[in-house]
mmCIF file of N, CA and C in Angstrom:
data_model
loop_
_atom_site.group_PDB
_atom_site.id
_atom_site.type_symbol
_atom_site.label_atom_id
_atom_site.label_comp_id
_atom_site.label_asym_id
_atom_site.label_seq_id
_atom_site.Cartn_x
_atom_site.Cartn_y
_atom_site.Cartn_z
ATOM 1 N N UNK A 633 3.745 -33.242 1.352
ATOM 2 C CA UNK A 633 4.759 -32.664 0.503
ATOM 3 C C UNK A 633 4.463 -31.201 0.188
ATOM 4 N N UNK A 634 3.182 -30.873 -0.018
ATOM 5 C CA UNK A 634 2.823 -29.493 -0.326
ATOM 6 C C UNK A 634 3.153 -28.568 0.832
ATOM 7 N N UNK A 635 2.954 -29.052 2.078
ATOM 8 C CA UNK A 635 3.295 -28.251 3.249
ATOM 9 C C UNK A 635 4.774 -27.954 3.307
ATOM 10 N N UNK A 636 5.589 -28.939 2.938
ATOM 11 C CA UNK A 636 7.037 -28.747 2.922
ATOM 12 C C UNK A 636 7.402 -27.663 1.911
ATOM 13 N N UNK A 637 6.812 -27.716 0.727
ATOM 14 C CA UNK A 637 7.117 -26.721 -0.301
ATOM 15 C C UNK A 637 6.741 -25.319 0.165
ATOM 16 N N UNK A 638 5.586 -25.189 0.813
ATOM 17 C CA UNK A 638 5.167 -23.881 1.322
ATOM 18 C C UNK A 638 6.149 -23.372 2.367
ATOM 19 N N UNK A 639 6.585 -24.276 3.264
ATOM 20 C CA UNK A 639 7.539 -23.882 4.295
ATOM 21 C C UNK A 639 8.879 -23.489 3.689
ATOM 22 N N UNK A 640 9.307 -24.218 2.670
ATOM 23 C CA UNK A 640 10.572 -23.893 2.009
ATOM 24 C C UNK A 640 10.483 -22.534 1.319
ATOM 25 N N UNK A 641 9.376 -22.292 0.657
ATOM 26 C CA UNK A 641 9.182 -21.004 -0.019
ATOM 27 C C UNK A 641 9.156 -19.876 0.995
ATOM 28 N N UNK A 642 8.457 -20.101 2.106
ATOM 29 C CA UNK A 642 8.381 -19.083 3.151
ATOM 30 C C UNK A 642 9.763 -18.809 3.743
ATOM 31 N N UNK A 643 10.538 -19.858 3.988
ATOM 32 C CA UNK A 643 11.888 -19.694 4.537
ATOM 33 C C UNK A 643 12.770 -18.929 3.554
ATOM 34 N N UNK A 644 12.672 -19.256 2.268
ATOM 35 C CA UNK A 644 13.441 -18.554 1.248
ATOM 36 C C UNK A 644 13.058 -17.080 1.202
ATOM 37 N N UNK A 645 11.767 -16.808 1.265
ATOM 38 C CA UNK A 645 11.295 -15.417 1.240
ATOM 39 C C UNK A 645 11.812 -14.651 2.447
ATOM 40 N N UNK A 646 11.828 -15.293 3.616
ATOM 41 C CA UNK A 646 12.338 -14.633 4.815
ATOM 42 C C UNK A 646 13.821 -14.321 4.693
ATOM 43 N N UNK A 647 14.608 -15.250 4.144
ATOM 44 C CA UNK A 647 16.041 -15.018 3.947
ATOM 45 C C UNK A 647 16.237 -13.891 2.951
ATOM 46 N N UNK A 648 15.483 -13.912 1.863
ATOM 47 C CA UNK A 648 15.582 -12.862 0.849
ATOM 48 C C UNK A 648 15.217 -11.506 1.440
ATOM 49 N N UNK A 649 14.156 -11.464 2.244
ATOM 50 C CA UNK A 649 13.725 -10.221 2.878
ATOM 51 C C UNK A 649 14.780 -9.728 3.860
ATOM 52 N N UNK A 650 15.323 -10.637 4.679
ATOM 53 C CA UNK A 650 16.346 -10.271 5.657
ATOM 54 C C UNK A 650 17.585 -9.734 4.961
ATOM 55 N N UNK A 651 17.979 -10.361 3.859
ATOM 56 C CA UNK A 651 19.131 -9.890 3.086
ATOM 57 C C UNK A 651 18.869 -8.482 2.567
ATOM 58 N N UNK A 652 17.648 -8.242 2.106
ATOM 59 C CA UNK A 652 17.284 -6.910 1.626
ATOM 60 C C UNK A 652 17.370 -5.865 2.719
ATOM 61 N N UNK A 653 16.935 -6.220 3.913
ATOM 62 C CA UNK A 653 16.994 -5.290 5.039
ATOM 63 C C UNK A 653 18.442 -4.986 5.401
ATOM 64 N N UNK A 654 19.260 -6.017 5.454
ATOM 65 C CA UNK A 654 20.658 -5.832 5.849
ATOM 66 C C UNK A 654 21.441 -4.966 4.870
ATOM 67 N N UNK A 655 21.053 -4.977 3.606
ATOM 68 C CA UNK A 655 21.783 -4.191 2.613
ATOM 69 C C UNK A 655 21.075 -2.876 2.264
ATOM 70 N N UNK A 656 19.969 -2.586 2.911
ATOM 71 C CA UNK A 656 19.183 -1.384 2.583
ATOM 72 C C UNK A 656 19.794 -0.137 3.204
ATOM 73 N N UNK A 657 19.645 0.959 2.500
ATOM 74 C CA UNK A 657 20.056 2.268 3.021
ATOM 75 C C UNK A 657 19.006 2.734 4.026
ATOM 76 N N UNK A 658 19.317 3.744 4.841
ATOM 77 C CA UNK A 658 18.298 4.281 5.750
ATOM 78 C C UNK A 658 17.029 4.711 4.999
ATOM 79 N N UNK A 659 17.209 5.282 3.821
ATOM 80 C CA UNK A 659 16.057 5.711 3.027
ATOM 81 C C UNK A 659 15.212 4.511 2.623
ATOM 82 N N UNK A 660 15.853 3.436 2.205
ATOM 83 C CA UNK A 660 15.132 2.231 1.808
ATOM 84 C C UNK A 660 14.443 1.572 3.002
ATOM 85 N N UNK A 661 15.047 1.647 4.178
ATOM 86 C CA UNK A 661 14.417 1.075 5.365
ATOM 87 C C UNK A 661 13.111 1.786 5.694
ATOM 88 N N UNK A 662 13.106 3.107 5.560
ATOM 89 C CA UNK A 662 11.862 3.857 5.797
ATOM 90 C C UNK A 662 10.821 3.464 4.754
ATOM 91 N N UNK A 663 11.253 3.284 3.521
ATOM 92 C CA UNK A 663 10.332 2.846 2.469
ATOM 93 C C UNK A 663 9.741 1.483 2.816
ATOM 94 N N UNK A 664 10.566 0.570 3.336
ATOM 95 C CA UNK A 664 10.066 -0.741 3.760
ATOM 96 C C UNK A 664 9.051 -0.617 4.892
ATOM 97 N N UNK A 665 9.281 0.328 5.803
ATOM 98 C CA UNK A 665 8.302 0.570 6.868
ATOM 99 C C UNK A 665 6.963 1.007 6.278
ATOM 100 N N UNK A 666 7.016 1.967 5.357
ATOM 101 C CA UNK A 666 5.776 2.414 4.713
ATOM 102 C C UNK A 666 5.066 1.237 4.054
ATOM 103 N N UNK A 667 5.823 0.419 3.319
ATOM 104 C CA UNK A 667 5.224 -0.729 2.638
ATOM 105 C C UNK A 667 4.571 -1.683 3.629
ATOM 106 N N UNK A 668 5.271 -1.970 4.719
ATOM 107 C CA UNK A 668 4.731 -2.880 5.728
ATOM 108 C C UNK A 668 3.458 -2.357 6.361
ATOM 109 N N UNK A 669 3.430 -1.067 6.624
ATOM 110 C CA UNK A 669 2.237 -0.463 7.233
ATOM 111 C C UNK A 669 1.070 -0.493 6.257
ATOM 112 N N UNK A 670 1.335 -0.132 5.012
ATOM 113 C CA UNK A 670 0.266 -0.116 4.009
ATOM 114 C C UNK A 670 -0.319 -1.518 3.804
ATOM 115 N N UNK A 671 0.529 -2.519 3.782
ATOM 116 C CA UNK A 671 0.053 -3.897 3.643
ATOM 117 C C UNK A 671 -0.776 -4.299 4.865
ATOM 118 N N UNK A 672 -0.295 -3.955 6.054
ATOM 119 C CA UNK A 672 -1.028 -4.304 7.280
ATOM 120 C C UNK A 672 -2.404 -3.648 7.308
ATOM 121 N N UNK A 673 -2.493 -2.397 6.885
ATOM 122 C CA UNK A 673 -3.782 -1.703 6.871
ATOM 123 C C UNK A 673 -4.720 -2.331 5.839
ATOM 124 N N UNK A 674 -4.181 -2.688 4.688
ATOM 125 C CA UNK A 674 -5.001 -3.347 3.664
ATOM 126 C C UNK A 674 -5.547 -4.673 4.187
ATOM 127 N N UNK A 675 -4.683 -5.441 4.846
ATOM 128 C CA UNK A 675 -5.130 -6.713 5.426
ATOM 129 C C UNK A 675 -6.159 -6.477 6.529
ATOM 130 N N UNK A 676 -5.931 -5.465 7.365
ATOM 131 C CA UNK A 676 -6.870 -5.165 8.452
ATOM 132 C C UNK A 676 -8.256 -4.858 7.892
ATOM 133 N N UNK A 677 -8.304 -4.100 6.810
ATOM 134 C CA UNK A 677 -9.603 -3.763 6.214
ATOM 135 C C UNK A 677 -10.293 -5.023 5.692
ATOM 136 N N UNK A 678 -9.537 -5.869 5.020
ATOM 137 C CA UNK A 678 -10.126 -7.096 4.493
ATOM 138 C C UNK A 678 -10.647 -7.976 5.626
ATOM 139 N N UNK A 679 -9.869 -8.097 6.695
ATOM 140 C CA UNK A 679 -10.314 -8.896 7.844
ATOM 141 C C UNK A 679 -11.528 -8.265 8.517
ATOM 142 N N UNK A 680 -11.553 -6.950 8.562
ATOM 143 C CA UNK A 680 -12.696 -6.252 9.160
ATOM 144 C C UNK A 680 -13.957 -6.547 8.355
ATOM 145 N N UNK A 681 -13.845 -6.441 7.048
ATOM 146 C CA UNK A 681 -15.000 -6.683 6.190
ATOM 147 C C UNK A 681 -15.464 -8.132 6.260
ATOM 148 N N UNK A 682 -14.523 -9.054 6.506
ATOM 149 C CA UNK A 682 -14.858 -10.477 6.609
ATOM 150 C C UNK A 682 -15.215 -10.890 8.040
ATOM 151 N N UNK A 683 -15.237 -9.932 8.929
ATOM 152 C CA UNK A 683 -15.539 -10.165 10.348
ATOM 153 C C UNK A 683 -14.592 -11.183 10.977
ATOM 154 N N UNK A 684 -13.328 -11.100 10.617
ATOM 155 C CA UNK A 684 -12.283 -11.953 11.165
ATOM 156 C C UNK A 684 -11.569 -11.148 12.255
ATOM 157 N N UNK A 685 -12.104 -11.245 13.456
ATOM 158 C CA UNK A 685 -11.715 -10.367 14.555
ATOM 159 C C UNK A 685 -10.251 -10.532 14.952
ATOM 160 N N UNK A 686 -9.801 -11.746 15.139
ATOM 161 C CA UNK A 686 -8.424 -11.987 15.561
ATOM 162 C C UNK A 686 -7.430 -11.472 14.522
ATOM 163 N N UNK A 687 -7.675 -11.787 13.275
ATOM 164 C CA UNK A 687 -6.785 -11.354 12.196
ATOM 165 C C UNK A 687 -6.786 -9.839 12.041
ATOM 166 N N UNK A 688 -7.965 -9.229 12.204
ATOM 167 C CA UNK A 688 -8.067 -7.769 12.152
ATOM 168 C C UNK A 688 -7.218 -7.156 13.252
ATOM 169 N N UNK A 689 -7.326 -7.695 14.442
ATOM 170 C CA UNK A 689 -6.565 -7.208 15.579
ATOM 171 C C UNK A 689 -5.061 -7.302 15.315
ATOM 172 N N UNK A 690 -4.622 -8.437 14.789
ATOM 173 C CA UNK A 690 -3.202 -8.627 14.505
ATOM 174 C C UNK A 690 -2.696 -7.634 13.461
ATOM 175 N N UNK A 691 -3.479 -7.410 12.415
ATOM 176 C CA UNK A 691 -3.056 -6.499 11.351
ATOM 177 C C UNK A 691 -3.015 -5.052 11.840
ATOM 178 N N UNK A 692 -4.017 -4.640 12.595
ATOM 179 C CA UNK A 692 -4.019 -3.274 13.121
ATOM 180 C C UNK A 692 -2.897 -3.100 14.140
ATOM 181 N N UNK A 693 -2.653 -4.114 14.948
ATOM 182 C CA UNK A 693 -1.550 -4.054 15.917
ATOM 183 C C UNK A 693 -0.209 -3.912 15.202
ATOM 184 N N UNK A 694 -0.035 -4.631 14.108
ATOM 185 C CA UNK A 694 1.204 -4.533 13.340
ATOM 186 C C UNK A 694 1.372 -3.132 12.759
ATOM 187 N N UNK A 695 0.319 -2.594 12.161
ATOM 188 C CA UNK A 695 0.389 -1.242 11.597
ATOM 189 C C UNK A 695 0.714 -0.224 12.685
ATOM 190 N N UNK A 696 0.078 -0.372 13.834
ATOM 191 C CA UNK A 696 0.304 0.535 14.959
ATOM 192 C C UNK A 696 1.744 0.462 15.437
ATOM 193 N N UNK A 697 2.252 -0.737 15.580
ATOM 194 C CA UNK A 697 3.629 -0.927 16.030
ATOM 195 C C UNK A 697 4.623 -0.308 15.047
ATOM 196 N N UNK A 698 4.408 -0.534 13.758
ATOM 197 C CA UNK A 698 5.327 0.009 12.756
ATOM 198 C C UNK A 698 5.291 1.533 12.702
ATOM 199 N N UNK A 699 4.122 2.110 12.878
ATOM 200 C CA UNK A 699 4.037 3.574 12.889
ATOM 201 C C UNK A 699 4.720 4.123 14.130
ATOM 202 N N UNK A 700 4.380 3.553 15.294
ATOM 203 C CA UNK A 700 4.879 4.100 16.553
ATOM 204 C C UNK A 700 6.361 3.795 16.777
ATOM 205 N N UNK A 701 6.742 2.545 16.635
ATOM 206 C CA UNK A 701 8.114 2.141 16.935
ATOM 207 C C UNK A 701 9.045 2.274 15.737
ATOM 208 N N UNK A 702 8.479 2.498 14.566
ATOM 209 C CA UNK A 702 9.290 2.665 13.364
ATOM 210 C C UNK A 702 9.358 4.115 12.932
ATOM 211 N N UNK A 703 8.260 4.601 12.380
ATOM 212 C CA UNK A 703 8.255 5.965 11.827
ATOM 213 C C UNK A 703 8.420 7.036 12.911
ATOM 214 N N UNK A 704 7.609 6.956 13.956
ATOM 215 C CA UNK A 704 7.691 7.985 15.013
ATOM 216 C C UNK A 704 9.011 7.926 15.758
ATOM 217 N N UNK A 705 9.438 6.733 16.093
ATOM 218 C CA UNK A 705 10.678 6.591 16.869
ATOM 219 C C UNK A 705 11.889 7.055 16.066
ATOM 220 N N UNK A 706 11.790 7.025 14.749
ATOM 221 C CA UNK A 706 12.912 7.431 13.905
ATOM 222 C C UNK A 706 13.010 8.920 13.649
ATOM 223 N N UNK A 707 12.034 9.686 14.094
ATOM 224 C CA UNK A 707 12.078 11.132 13.875
ATOM 225 C C UNK A 707 13.188 11.760 14.714
ATOM 226 N N UNK A 708 13.891 12.706 14.108
ATOM 227 C CA UNK A 708 14.951 13.419 14.798
ATOM 228 C C UNK A 708 14.472 14.861 14.989
ATOM 229 N N UNK A 709 14.022 15.166 16.200
ATOM 230 C CA UNK A 709 13.426 16.477 16.467
ATOM 231 C C UNK A 709 14.461 17.592 16.489
ATOM 232 N N UNK A 710 15.687 17.279 16.853
ATOM 233 C CA UNK A 710 16.724 18.318 16.881
ATOM 234 C C UNK A 710 17.054 18.790 15.476
ATOM 235 N N UNK A 711 17.209 17.857 14.561
ATOM 236 C CA UNK A 711 17.534 18.231 13.190
ATOM 237 C C UNK A 711 16.289 18.557 12.372
ATOM 238 N N UNK A 712 15.185 17.902 12.684
ATOM 239 C CA UNK A 712 13.985 18.024 11.869
ATOM 240 C C UNK A 712 13.109 19.220 12.162
ATOM 241 N N UNK A 713 13.252 19.770 13.357
ATOM 242 C CA UNK A 713 12.495 20.953 13.711
ATOM 243 C C UNK A 713 10.997 20.805 13.538
ATOM 244 N N UNK A 714 10.403 21.802 12.904
ATOM 245 C CA UNK A 714 8.946 21.850 12.754
ATOM 246 C C UNK A 714 8.395 20.709 11.908
ATOM 247 N N UNK A 715 9.129 20.310 10.877
ATOM 248 C CA UNK A 715 8.652 19.209 10.038
ATOM 249 C C UNK A 715 8.572 17.907 10.838
ATOM 250 N N UNK A 716 9.578 17.633 11.654
ATOM 251 C CA UNK A 716 9.551 16.430 12.494
ATOM 252 C C UNK A 716 8.389 16.490 13.471
ATOM 253 N N UNK A 717 8.141 17.647 14.042
ATOM 254 C CA UNK A 717 7.018 17.826 14.968
ATOM 255 C C UNK A 717 5.692 17.593 14.250
ATOM 256 N N UNK A 718 5.562 18.140 13.049
ATOM 257 C CA UNK A 718 4.327 17.953 12.275
ATOM 258 C C UNK A 718 4.112 16.478 11.912
ATOM 259 N N UNK A 719 5.185 15.795 11.541
ATOM 260 C CA UNK A 719 5.059 14.370 11.238
ATOM 261 C C UNK A 719 4.684 13.583 12.489
ATOM 262 N N UNK A 720 5.261 13.944 13.626
ATOM 263 C CA UNK A 720 4.918 13.275 14.883
ATOM 264 C C UNK A 720 3.431 13.454 15.185
ATOM 265 N N UNK A 721 2.940 14.665 14.999
ATOM 266 C CA UNK A 721 1.516 14.927 15.215
ATOM 267 C C UNK A 721 0.644 14.113 14.243
ATOM 268 N N UNK A 722 1.080 14.034 13.003
ATOM 269 C CA UNK A 722 0.332 13.275 12.005
ATOM 270 C C UNK A 722 0.346 11.782 12.335
ATOM 271 N N UNK A 723 1.487 11.264 12.759
ATOM 272 C CA UNK A 723 1.549 9.850 13.146
ATOM 273 C C UNK A 723 0.668 9.584 14.368
ATOM 274 N N UNK A 724 0.629 10.510 15.310
ATOM 275 C CA UNK A 724 -0.261 10.361 16.470
ATOM 276 C C UNK A 724 -1.718 10.327 16.018
ATOM 277 N N UNK A 725 -2.063 11.197 15.095
ATOM 278 C CA UNK A 725 -3.420 11.228 14.543
ATOM 279 C C UNK A 725 -3.753 9.882 13.895
ATOM 280 N N UNK A 726 -2.808 9.346 13.107
ATOM 281 C CA UNK A 726 -3.034 8.070 12.440
ATOM 282 C C UNK A 726 -3.242 6.950 13.457
ATOM 283 N N UNK A 727 -2.449 6.943 14.515
ATOM 284 C CA UNK A 727 -2.596 5.919 15.544
ATOM 285 C C UNK A 727 -3.974 5.998 16.190
ATOM 286 N N UNK A 728 -4.440 7.204 16.427
ATOM 287 C CA UNK A 728 -5.774 7.402 16.993
ATOM 288 C C UNK A 728 -6.853 6.890 16.036
ATOM 289 N N UNK A 729 -6.692 7.185 14.765
ATOM 290 C CA UNK A 729 -7.675 6.734 13.766
ATOM 291 C C UNK A 729 -7.684 5.216 13.651
ATOM 292 N N UNK A 730 -6.500 4.591 13.731
ATOM 293 C CA UNK A 730 -6.436 3.136 13.692
ATOM 294 C C UNK A 730 -7.164 2.529 14.893
ATOM 295 N N UNK A 731 -6.969 3.132 16.068
ATOM 296 C CA UNK A 731 -7.632 2.641 17.265
ATOM 297 C C UNK A 731 -9.155 2.757 17.119
ATOM 298 N N UNK A 732 -9.619 3.906 16.637
ATOM 299 C CA UNK A 732 -11.061 4.090 16.443
ATOM 300 C C UNK A 732 -11.619 3.129 15.397
ATOM 301 N N UNK A 733 -10.866 2.931 14.320
ATOM 302 C CA UNK A 733 -11.304 1.993 13.285
ATOM 303 C C UNK A 733 -11.459 0.600 13.870
ATOM 304 N N UNK A 734 -10.509 0.225 14.702
ATOM 305 C CA UNK A 734 -10.533 -1.102 15.320
ATOM 306 C C UNK A 734 -11.712 -1.241 16.282
ATOM 307 N N UNK A 735 -11.881 -0.271 17.144
ATOM 308 C CA UNK A 735 -12.937 -0.341 18.156
ATOM 309 C C UNK A 735 -14.337 -0.282 17.562
ATOM 310 N N UNK A 736 -14.504 0.530 16.517
ATOM 311 C CA UNK A 736 -15.829 0.769 15.953
ATOM 312 C C UNK A 736 -16.073 0.057 14.619
ATOM 313 N N UNK A 737 -15.105 -0.754 14.191
ATOM 314 C CA UNK A 737 -15.216 -1.436 12.894
ATOM 315 C C UNK A 737 -15.583 -0.469 11.779
ATOM 316 N N UNK A 738 -14.731 0.533 11.601
ATOM 317 C CA UNK A 738 -14.956 1.557 10.584
ATOM 318 C C UNK A 738 -13.865 1.473 9.514
ATOM 319 N N UNK A 739 -14.132 0.745 8.441
ATOM 320 C CA UNK A 739 -13.125 0.596 7.392
ATOM 321 C C UNK A 739 -12.738 1.926 6.740
ATOM 322 N N UNK A 740 -13.630 2.894 6.755
ATOM 323 C CA UNK A 740 -13.311 4.179 6.141
ATOM 324 C C UNK A 740 -12.167 4.885 6.878
ATOM 325 N N UNK A 741 -12.012 4.613 8.166
ATOM 326 C CA UNK A 741 -10.884 5.185 8.907
ATOM 327 C C UNK A 741 -9.579 4.511 8.504
ATOM 328 N N UNK A 742 -9.642 3.231 8.193
ATOM 329 C CA UNK A 742 -8.457 2.546 7.676
ATOM 330 C C UNK A 742 -8.073 3.126 6.317
ATOM 331 N N UNK A 743 -9.070 3.412 5.492
ATOM 332 C CA UNK A 743 -8.808 4.036 4.194
ATOM 333 C C UNK A 743 -8.144 5.400 4.373
ATOM 334 N N UNK A 744 -8.616 6.157 5.338
ATOM 335 C CA UNK A 744 -8.055 7.485 5.600
ATOM 336 C C UNK A 744 -6.573 7.383 5.953
ATOM 337 N N UNK A 745 -6.238 6.488 6.870
ATOM 338 C CA UNK A 745 -4.834 6.330 7.281
ATOM 339 C C UNK A 745 -4.004 5.805 6.112
ATOM 340 N N UNK A 746 -4.553 4.868 5.377
ATOM 341 C CA UNK A 746 -3.848 4.319 4.212
ATOM 342 C C UNK A 746 -3.523 5.433 3.222
ATOM 343 N N UNK A 747 -4.486 6.288 2.930
ATOM 344 C CA UNK A 747 -4.278 7.371 1.977
ATOM 345 C C UNK A 747 -3.251 8.377 2.481
ATOM 346 N N UNK A 748 -3.302 8.705 3.759
ATOM 347 C CA UNK A 748 -2.309 9.625 4.330
ATOM 348 C C UNK A 748 -0.900 9.050 4.204
ATOM 349 N N UNK A 749 -0.762 7.785 4.555
ATOM 350 C CA UNK A 749 0.557 7.145 4.471
ATOM 351 C C UNK A 749 1.037 7.021 3.030
ATOM 352 N N UNK A 750 0.133 6.726 2.122
ATOM 353 C CA UNK A 750 0.508 6.621 0.711
ATOM 354 C C UNK A 750 1.024 7.964 0.195
ATOM 355 N N UNK A 751 0.407 9.057 0.629
ATOM 356 C CA UNK A 751 0.877 10.391 0.235
ATOM 357 C C UNK A 751 2.265 10.680 0.793
ATOM 358 N N UNK A 752 2.477 10.337 2.062
ATOM 359 C CA UNK A 752 3.789 10.568 2.672
ATOM 360 C C UNK A 752 4.839 9.693 1.986
ATOM 361 N N UNK A 753 4.478 8.460 1.696
ATOM 362 C CA UNK A 753 5.416 7.560 1.007
ATOM 363 C C UNK A 753 5.789 8.132 -0.363
ATOM 364 N N UNK A 754 4.825 8.656 -1.087
ATOM 365 C CA UNK A 754 5.105 9.252 -2.403
ATOM 366 C C UNK A 754 6.092 10.391 -2.283
ATOM 367 N N UNK A 755 5.906 11.234 -1.290
ATOM 368 C CA UNK A 755 6.844 12.340 -1.064
ATOM 369 C C UNK A 755 8.221 11.799 -0.697
ATOM 370 N N UNK A 756 8.251 10.764 0.134
ATOM 371 C CA UNK A 756 9.515 10.143 0.548
ATOM 372 C C UNK A 756 10.255 9.581 -0.665
ATOM 373 N N UNK A 757 9.536 8.916 -1.560
ATOM 374 C CA UNK A 757 10.148 8.364 -2.764
ATOM 375 C C UNK A 757 10.652 9.472 -3.685
ATOM 376 N N UNK A 758 9.934 10.587 -3.733
ATOM 377 C CA UNK A 758 10.362 11.714 -4.563
ATOM 378 C C UNK A 758 11.682 12.296 -4.044
ATOM 379 N N UNK A 759 11.858 12.299 -2.740
ATOM 380 C CA UNK A 759 13.119 12.765 -2.155
ATOM 381 C C UNK A 759 14.258 11.890 -2.654
ATOM 382 N N UNK A 760 14.056 10.587 -2.678
ATOM 383 C CA UNK A 760 15.095 9.661 -3.118
ATOM 384 C C UNK A 760 15.454 9.892 -4.573
ATOM 385 N N UNK A 761 14.465 10.141 -5.411
ATOM 386 C CA UNK A 761 14.726 10.357 -6.828
ATOM 387 C C UNK A 761 15.578 11.603 -7.039
ATOM 388 N N UNK A 762 15.359 12.620 -6.224
ATOM 389 C CA UNK A 762 16.101 13.864 -6.367
ATOM 390 C C UNK A 762 17.522 13.764 -5.840
ATOM 391 N N UNK A 763 17.763 12.795 -4.969
ATOM 392 C CA UNK A 763 19.051 12.745 -4.286
ATOM 393 C C UNK A 763 19.850 11.483 -4.571
ATOM 394 N N UNK A 764 19.517 10.755 -5.616
ATOM 395 C CA UNK A 764 20.224 9.515 -5.901
ATOM 396 C C UNK A 764 21.715 9.740 -6.125
ATOM 397 N N UNK A 765 22.088 10.883 -6.604
ATOM 398 C CA UNK A 765 23.508 11.138 -6.831
ATOM 399 C C UNK A 765 24.255 11.453 -5.536
ATOM 400 N N UNK A 766 23.535 11.814 -4.488
ATOM 401 C CA UNK A 766 24.143 12.118 -3.197
ATOM 402 C C UNK A 766 23.747 11.027 -2.214
ATOM 403 N N UNK A 767 24.549 9.972 -2.100
ATOM 404 C CA UNK A 767 24.180 8.811 -1.295
ATOM 405 C C UNK A 767 24.222 9.083 0.191
ATOM 406 N N UNK A 768 24.855 10.171 0.627
ATOM 407 C CA UNK A 768 24.912 10.476 2.047
ATOM 408 C C UNK A 768 23.725 11.302 2.514
ATOM 409 N N UNK A 769 22.830 11.663 1.605
ATOM 410 C CA UNK A 769 21.727 12.551 1.957
ATOM 411 C C UNK A 769 20.642 11.807 2.724
ATOM 412 N N UNK A 770 20.288 12.330 3.857
ATOM 413 C CA UNK A 770 19.094 11.927 4.593
ATOM 414 C C UNK A 770 18.458 13.229 5.051
ATOM 415 N N UNK A 771 17.203 13.488 4.684
ATOM 416 C CA UNK A 771 16.590 14.757 5.073
ATOM 417 C C UNK A 771 16.695 14.969 6.575
ATOM 418 N N UNK A 772 17.064 16.165 6.955
ATOM 419 C CA UNK A 772 17.237 16.466 8.390
ATOM 420 C C UNK A 772 15.980 16.195 9.179
ATOM 421 N N UNK A 773 14.842 16.466 8.598
ATOM 422 C CA UNK A 773 13.598 16.290 9.342
ATOM 423 C C UNK A 773 13.261 14.840 9.582
ATOM 424 N N UNK A 774 13.830 13.945 8.762
ATOM 425 C CA UNK A 774 13.482 12.544 8.864
ATOM 426 C C UNK A 774 14.691 11.687 9.211
ATOM 427 N N UNK A 775 15.795 12.333 9.550
ATOM 428 C CA UNK A 775 16.998 11.580 9.876
ATOM 429 C C UNK A 775 16.729 10.629 11.025
ATOM 430 N N UNK A 776 17.205 9.428 10.904
ATOM 431 C CA UNK A 776 17.013 8.425 11.938
ATOM 432 C C UNK A 776 17.949 8.714 13.088
ATOM 433 N N UNK A 777 17.407 8.776 14.273
ATOM 434 C CA UNK A 777 18.207 9.028 15.473
ATOM 435 C C UNK A 777 19.103 7.835 15.750
ATOM 436 N N UNK A 778 20.309 8.131 16.187
ATOM 437 C CA UNK A 778 21.228 7.036 16.559
ATOM 438 C C UNK A 778 21.677 7.192 17.970
#
C-alpha cells in the first residue's frame, strides 16, 4: 500500500509540474531550467561525496543536458549580440568544469558551477521583477530562438 501511495504522489507531482510548464512564460521556463540544473548539481555533489558513481553520473548528465540543450540552445545570437556570446562562453566553461568534476571527483568544481548559475539566476529573476508590467518583454540577449 505504501508503494501505491508513493506512486500516486509521484504521478500527481508530475501532472502538477507538467501543468506548470504548459502555463509558464518563456521567462519562467528559463527559471525552471536554472532550478533543474541547480538541483542536479546539488544531487551530483551529494552522490560524489557518498561515492555513488551511477547516481553521480546521472545527475551530472542531467545538469549537462539542461545547460547545453536548454540554456545554450535558447540563446539568440542575432538579437543578443555580445551578451549572448559571453553567456555561450560561460555555459561552455561550466560544461567543461562539470566534466572535470565528474572525471576527477572534485566537488569544489560542482560548487563553482553551482555558484555561477545561482548568480546568473539571480540576475535573471531581477530582470523579471523590473519587467512584470511589460509581459511581452524578453531580453534580446536571452530571447529564445524559434
